PDB file of C-alpha atoms in Angstrom:
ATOM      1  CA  UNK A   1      13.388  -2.945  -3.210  1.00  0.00           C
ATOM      2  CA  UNK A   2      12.905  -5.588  -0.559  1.00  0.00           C
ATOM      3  CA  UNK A   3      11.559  -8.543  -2.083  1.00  0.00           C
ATOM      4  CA  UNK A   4       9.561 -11.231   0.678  1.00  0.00           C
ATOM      5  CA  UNK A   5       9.494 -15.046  -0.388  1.00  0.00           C
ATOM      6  CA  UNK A   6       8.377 -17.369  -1.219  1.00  0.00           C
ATOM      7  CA  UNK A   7       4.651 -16.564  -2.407  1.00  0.00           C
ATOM      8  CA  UNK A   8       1.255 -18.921  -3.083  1.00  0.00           C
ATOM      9  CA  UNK A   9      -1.113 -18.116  -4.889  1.00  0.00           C
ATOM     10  CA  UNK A  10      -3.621 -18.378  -1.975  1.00  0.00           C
ATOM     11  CA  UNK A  11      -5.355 -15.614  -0.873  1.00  0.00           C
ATOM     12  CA  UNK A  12      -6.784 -14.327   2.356  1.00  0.00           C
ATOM     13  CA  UNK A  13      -9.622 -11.793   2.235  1.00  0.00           C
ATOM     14  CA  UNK A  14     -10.270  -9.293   5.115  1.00  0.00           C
ATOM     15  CA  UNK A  15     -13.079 -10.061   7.427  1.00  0.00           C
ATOM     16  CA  UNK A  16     -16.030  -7.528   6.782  1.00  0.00           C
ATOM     17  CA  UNK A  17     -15.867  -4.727   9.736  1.00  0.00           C
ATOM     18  CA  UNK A  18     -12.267  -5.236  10.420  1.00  0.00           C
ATOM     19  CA  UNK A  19      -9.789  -3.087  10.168  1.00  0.00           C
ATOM     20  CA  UNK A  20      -6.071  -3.319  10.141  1.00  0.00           C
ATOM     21  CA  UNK A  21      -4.208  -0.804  12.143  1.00  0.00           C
ATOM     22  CA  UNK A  22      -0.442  -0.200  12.010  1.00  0.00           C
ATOM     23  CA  UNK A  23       1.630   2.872  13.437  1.00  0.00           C
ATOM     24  CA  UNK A  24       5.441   3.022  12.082  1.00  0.00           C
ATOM     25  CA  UNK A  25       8.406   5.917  13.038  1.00  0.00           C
ATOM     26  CA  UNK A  26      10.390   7.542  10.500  1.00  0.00           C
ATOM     27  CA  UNK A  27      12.225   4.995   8.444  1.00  0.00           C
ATOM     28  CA  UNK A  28       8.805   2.197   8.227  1.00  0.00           C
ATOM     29  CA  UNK A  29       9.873   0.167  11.247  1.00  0.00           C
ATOM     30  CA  UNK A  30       6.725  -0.541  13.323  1.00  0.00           C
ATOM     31  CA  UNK A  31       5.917   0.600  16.524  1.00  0.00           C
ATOM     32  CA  UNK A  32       2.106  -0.564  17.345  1.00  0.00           C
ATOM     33  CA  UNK A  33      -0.050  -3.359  15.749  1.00  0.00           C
ATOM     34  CA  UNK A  34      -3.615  -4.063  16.058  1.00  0.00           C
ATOM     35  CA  UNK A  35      -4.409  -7.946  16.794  1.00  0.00           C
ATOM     36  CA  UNK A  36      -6.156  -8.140  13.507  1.00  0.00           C
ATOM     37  CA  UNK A  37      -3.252  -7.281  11.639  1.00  0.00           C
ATOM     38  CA  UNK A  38      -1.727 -10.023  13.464  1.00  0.00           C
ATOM     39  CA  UNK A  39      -4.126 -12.494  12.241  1.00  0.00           C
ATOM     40  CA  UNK A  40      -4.048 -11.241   8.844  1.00  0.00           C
ATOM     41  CA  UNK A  41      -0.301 -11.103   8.356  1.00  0.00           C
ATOM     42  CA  UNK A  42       0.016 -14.260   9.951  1.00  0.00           C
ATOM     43  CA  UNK A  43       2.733 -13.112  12.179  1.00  0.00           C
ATOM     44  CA  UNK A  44       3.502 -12.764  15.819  1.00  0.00           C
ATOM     45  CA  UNK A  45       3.496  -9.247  17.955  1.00  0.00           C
ATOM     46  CA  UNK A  46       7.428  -9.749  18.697  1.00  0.00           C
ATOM     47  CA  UNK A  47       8.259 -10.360  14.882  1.00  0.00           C
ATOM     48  CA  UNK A  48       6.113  -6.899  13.899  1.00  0.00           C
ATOM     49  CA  UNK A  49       7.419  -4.662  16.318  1.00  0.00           C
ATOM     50  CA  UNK A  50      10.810  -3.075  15.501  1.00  0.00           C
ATOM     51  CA  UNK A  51      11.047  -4.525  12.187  1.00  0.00           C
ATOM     52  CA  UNK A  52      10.281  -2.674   8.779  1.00  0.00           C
ATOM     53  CA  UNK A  53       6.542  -2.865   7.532  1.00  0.00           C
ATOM     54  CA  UNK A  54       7.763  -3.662   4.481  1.00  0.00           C
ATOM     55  CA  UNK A  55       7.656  -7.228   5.779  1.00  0.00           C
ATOM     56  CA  UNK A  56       4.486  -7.629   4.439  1.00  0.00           C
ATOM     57  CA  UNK A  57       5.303  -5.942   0.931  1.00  0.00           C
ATOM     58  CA  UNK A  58       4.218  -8.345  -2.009  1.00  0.00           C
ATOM     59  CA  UNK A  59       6.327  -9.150  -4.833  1.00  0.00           C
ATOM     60  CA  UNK A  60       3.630  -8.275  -6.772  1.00  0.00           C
ATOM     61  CA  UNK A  61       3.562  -4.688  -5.871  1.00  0.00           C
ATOM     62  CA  UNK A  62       4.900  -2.130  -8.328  1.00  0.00           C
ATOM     63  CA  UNK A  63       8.360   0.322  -6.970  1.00  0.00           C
ATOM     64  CA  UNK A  64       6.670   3.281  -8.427  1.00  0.00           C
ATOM     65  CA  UNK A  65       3.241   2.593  -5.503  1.00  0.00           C
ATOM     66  CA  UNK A  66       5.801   2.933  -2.559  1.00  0.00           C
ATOM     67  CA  UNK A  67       7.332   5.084  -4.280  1.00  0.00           C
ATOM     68  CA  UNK A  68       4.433   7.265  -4.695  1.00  0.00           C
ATOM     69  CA  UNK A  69       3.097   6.426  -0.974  1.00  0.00           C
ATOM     70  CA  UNK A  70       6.464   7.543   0.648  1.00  0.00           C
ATOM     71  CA  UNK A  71       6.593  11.203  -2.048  1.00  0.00           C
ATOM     72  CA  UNK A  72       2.988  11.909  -0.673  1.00  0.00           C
ATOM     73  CA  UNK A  73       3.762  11.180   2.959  1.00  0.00           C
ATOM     74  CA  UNK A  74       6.665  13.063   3.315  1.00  0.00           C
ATOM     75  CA  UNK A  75       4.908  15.745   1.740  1.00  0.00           C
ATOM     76  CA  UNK A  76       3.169  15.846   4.769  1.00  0.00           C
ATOM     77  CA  UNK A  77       0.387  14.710   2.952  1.00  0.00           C
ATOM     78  CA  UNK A  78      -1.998  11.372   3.473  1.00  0.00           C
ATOM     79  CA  UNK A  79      -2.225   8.761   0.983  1.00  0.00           C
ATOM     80  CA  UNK A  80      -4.859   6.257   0.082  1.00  0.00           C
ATOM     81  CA  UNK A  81      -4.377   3.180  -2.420  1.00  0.00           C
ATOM     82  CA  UNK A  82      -4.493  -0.208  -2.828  1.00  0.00           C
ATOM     83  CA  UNK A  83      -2.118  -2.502  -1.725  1.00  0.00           C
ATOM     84  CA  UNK A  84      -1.317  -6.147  -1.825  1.00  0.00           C
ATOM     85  CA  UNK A  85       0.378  -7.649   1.271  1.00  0.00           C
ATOM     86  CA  UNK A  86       2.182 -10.889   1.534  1.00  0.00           C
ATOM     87  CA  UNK A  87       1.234 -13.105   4.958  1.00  0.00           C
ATOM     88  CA  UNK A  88       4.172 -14.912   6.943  1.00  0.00           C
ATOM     89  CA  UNK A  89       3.373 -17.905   4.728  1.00  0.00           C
ATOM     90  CA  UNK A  90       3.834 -16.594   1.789  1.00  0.00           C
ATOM     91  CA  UNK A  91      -0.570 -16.224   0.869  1.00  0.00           C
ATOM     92  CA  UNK A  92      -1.400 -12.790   0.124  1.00  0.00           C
ATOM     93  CA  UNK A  93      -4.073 -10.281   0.848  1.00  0.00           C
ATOM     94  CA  UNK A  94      -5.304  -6.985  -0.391  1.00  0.00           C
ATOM     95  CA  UNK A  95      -6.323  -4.052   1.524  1.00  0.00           C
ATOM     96  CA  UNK A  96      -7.579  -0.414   1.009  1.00  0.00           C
ATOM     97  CA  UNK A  97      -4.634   1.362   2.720  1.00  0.00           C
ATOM     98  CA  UNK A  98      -5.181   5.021   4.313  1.00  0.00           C
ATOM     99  CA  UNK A  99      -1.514   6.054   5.610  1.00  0.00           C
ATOM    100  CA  UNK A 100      -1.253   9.557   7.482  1.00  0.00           C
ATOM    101  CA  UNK A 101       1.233  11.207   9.014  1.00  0.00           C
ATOM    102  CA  UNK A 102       1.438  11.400  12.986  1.00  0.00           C
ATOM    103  CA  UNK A 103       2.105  14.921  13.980  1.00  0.00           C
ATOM    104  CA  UNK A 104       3.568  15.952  17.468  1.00  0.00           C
ATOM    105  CA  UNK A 105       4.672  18.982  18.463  1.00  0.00           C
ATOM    106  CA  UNK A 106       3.892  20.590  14.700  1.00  0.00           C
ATOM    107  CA  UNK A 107       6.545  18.204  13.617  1.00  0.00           C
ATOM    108  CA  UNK A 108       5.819  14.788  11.860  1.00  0.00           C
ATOM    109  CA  UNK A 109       6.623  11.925  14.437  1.00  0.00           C
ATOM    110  CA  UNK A 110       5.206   8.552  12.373  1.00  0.00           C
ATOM    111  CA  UNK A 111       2.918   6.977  10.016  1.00  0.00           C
ATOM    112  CA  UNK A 112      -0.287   5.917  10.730  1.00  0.00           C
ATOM    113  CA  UNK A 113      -1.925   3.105   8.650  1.00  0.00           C
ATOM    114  CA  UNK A 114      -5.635   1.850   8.773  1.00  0.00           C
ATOM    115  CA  UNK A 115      -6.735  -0.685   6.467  1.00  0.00           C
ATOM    116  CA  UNK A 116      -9.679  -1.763   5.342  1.00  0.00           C
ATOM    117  CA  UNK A 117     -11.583  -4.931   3.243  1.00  0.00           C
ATOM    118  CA  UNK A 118     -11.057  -3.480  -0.725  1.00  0.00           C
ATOM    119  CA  UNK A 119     -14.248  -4.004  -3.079  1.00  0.00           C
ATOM    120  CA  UNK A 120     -13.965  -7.143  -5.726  1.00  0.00           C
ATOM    121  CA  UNK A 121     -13.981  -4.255  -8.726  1.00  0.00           C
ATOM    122  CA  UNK A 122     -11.074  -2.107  -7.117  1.00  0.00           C
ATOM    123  CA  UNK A 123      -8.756  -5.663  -6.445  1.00  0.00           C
ATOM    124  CA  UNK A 124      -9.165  -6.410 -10.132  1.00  0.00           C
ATOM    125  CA  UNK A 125      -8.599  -2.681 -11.374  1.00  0.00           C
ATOM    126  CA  UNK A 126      -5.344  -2.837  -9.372  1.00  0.00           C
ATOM    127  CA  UNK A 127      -3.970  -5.997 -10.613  1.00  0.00           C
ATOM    128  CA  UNK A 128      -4.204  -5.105 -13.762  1.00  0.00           C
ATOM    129  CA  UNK A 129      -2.901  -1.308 -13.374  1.00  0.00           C
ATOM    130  CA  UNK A 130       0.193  -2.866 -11.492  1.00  0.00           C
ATOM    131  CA  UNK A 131       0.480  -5.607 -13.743  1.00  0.00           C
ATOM    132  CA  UNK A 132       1.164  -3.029 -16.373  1.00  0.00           C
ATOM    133  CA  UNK A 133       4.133  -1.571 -14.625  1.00  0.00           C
ATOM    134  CA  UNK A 134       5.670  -4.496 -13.351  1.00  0.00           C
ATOM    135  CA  UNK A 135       6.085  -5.417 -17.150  1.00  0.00           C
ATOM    136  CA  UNK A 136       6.305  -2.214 -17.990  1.00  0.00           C
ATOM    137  CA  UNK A 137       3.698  -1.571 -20.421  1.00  0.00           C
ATOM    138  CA  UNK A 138       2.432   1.498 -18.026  1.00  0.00           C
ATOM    139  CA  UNK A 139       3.160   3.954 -20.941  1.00  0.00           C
ATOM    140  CA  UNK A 140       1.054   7.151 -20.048  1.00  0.00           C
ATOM    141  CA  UNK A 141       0.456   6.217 -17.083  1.00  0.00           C
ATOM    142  CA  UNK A 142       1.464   7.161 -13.403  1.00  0.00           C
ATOM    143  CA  UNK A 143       0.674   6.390  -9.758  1.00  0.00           C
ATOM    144  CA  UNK A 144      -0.277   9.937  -8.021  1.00  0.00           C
ATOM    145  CA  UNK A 145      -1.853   9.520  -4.400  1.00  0.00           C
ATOM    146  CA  UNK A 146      -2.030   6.225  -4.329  1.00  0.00           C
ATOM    147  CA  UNK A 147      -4.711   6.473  -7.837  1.00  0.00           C
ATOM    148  CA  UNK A 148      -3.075   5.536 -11.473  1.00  0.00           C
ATOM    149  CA  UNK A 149      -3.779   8.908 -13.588  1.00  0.00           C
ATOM    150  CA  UNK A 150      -2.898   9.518 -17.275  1.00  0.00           C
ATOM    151  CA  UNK A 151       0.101  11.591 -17.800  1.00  0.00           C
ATOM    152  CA  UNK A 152       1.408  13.410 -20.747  1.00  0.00           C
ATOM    153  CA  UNK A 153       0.413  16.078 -23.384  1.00  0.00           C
ATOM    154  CA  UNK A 154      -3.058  15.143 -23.843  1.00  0.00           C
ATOM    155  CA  UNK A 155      -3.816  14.704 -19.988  1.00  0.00           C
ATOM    156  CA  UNK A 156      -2.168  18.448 -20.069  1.00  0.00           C
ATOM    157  CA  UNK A 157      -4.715  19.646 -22.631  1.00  0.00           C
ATOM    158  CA  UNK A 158      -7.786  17.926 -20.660  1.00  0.00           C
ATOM    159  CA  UNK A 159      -6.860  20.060 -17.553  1.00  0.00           C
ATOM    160  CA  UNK A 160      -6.173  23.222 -19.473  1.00  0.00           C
ATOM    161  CA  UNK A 161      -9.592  22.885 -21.272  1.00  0.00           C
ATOM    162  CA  UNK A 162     -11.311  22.506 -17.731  1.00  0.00           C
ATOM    163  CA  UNK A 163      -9.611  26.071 -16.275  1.00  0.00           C
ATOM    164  CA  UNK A 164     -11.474  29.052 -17.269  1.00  0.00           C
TER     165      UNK A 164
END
């Protein structure tokens, strides 16, 4: 996994209203930019385009999130989580990530990505949850659509319980 540093401890929040828009092809290099994710990843146009979003990925971000992000996409399905980003100098910044598929031609062509200002409550829920799995402590647990979710027998025997 690519690991960006170095990192502060300084973060930047999202202006309210703002939204930052991304569109990648196949593979996660980037192919369009909004200027607000400019400003917010603190880097230029020419640096974005063509290279791998995972330029932004934070250190701080679990494997098993992309790893959940990249299952649901090519599954042809959209994901929505939360996601901490690292800016060009190393500050960070969390967003509430919605990442689609682009389809043309009934074929999947891209990603889209449109990100939004996260609530205090959900930034604090997610450091926590991904704290857990970066030091492994996650037992039971699992990221599924971009949401942490119980797993294991007695998540089984909830669901069962539910059908009729």
């Amino acid at each position: 996994m690519r690991v960006n540093l170095p990192v502060t401890q300084v973060e930047y929040v999202m202006k309210d209203g703002e939204s930052i828009v991304s569109k990648t092809d196949l593979k996660g290099r980037i192919t369009y930019v909004n200027p607000y994710f400019i400003e917010a990843s603190g880097f230029e146009e020419a640096e974005l385009i063509g290279s791998p979003h995972n330029m932004v990925r934070h250190p701080d971000m679990p494997p098993e999130a992309y790893a959940d992000l990249w299952a649901t996409l090519k599954a042809g399905r959209p994901w929505t989580g939360m996601v901490k980003n690292r800016r060009k100098n190393g500050d960070f910044y969390w967003v509430k990530a919605n990442v689609t598929p682009i389809r043309e031609n009934g074929r999947v062509a891209g990603y889209m990505s449109v990100r939004t200002k996260p609530e205090r409550g959900d930034i604090l829920a997610a450091e926590d949850i991904y704290a857990r799995f970066r030091r492994n402590q996650a037992k039971g647990l699992a990221i599924e659509q971009g949401a942490a979710v119980r797993k294991g027998i007695v998540s089984r025997l909830k669901v069962w319980g539910k059908m009729p």
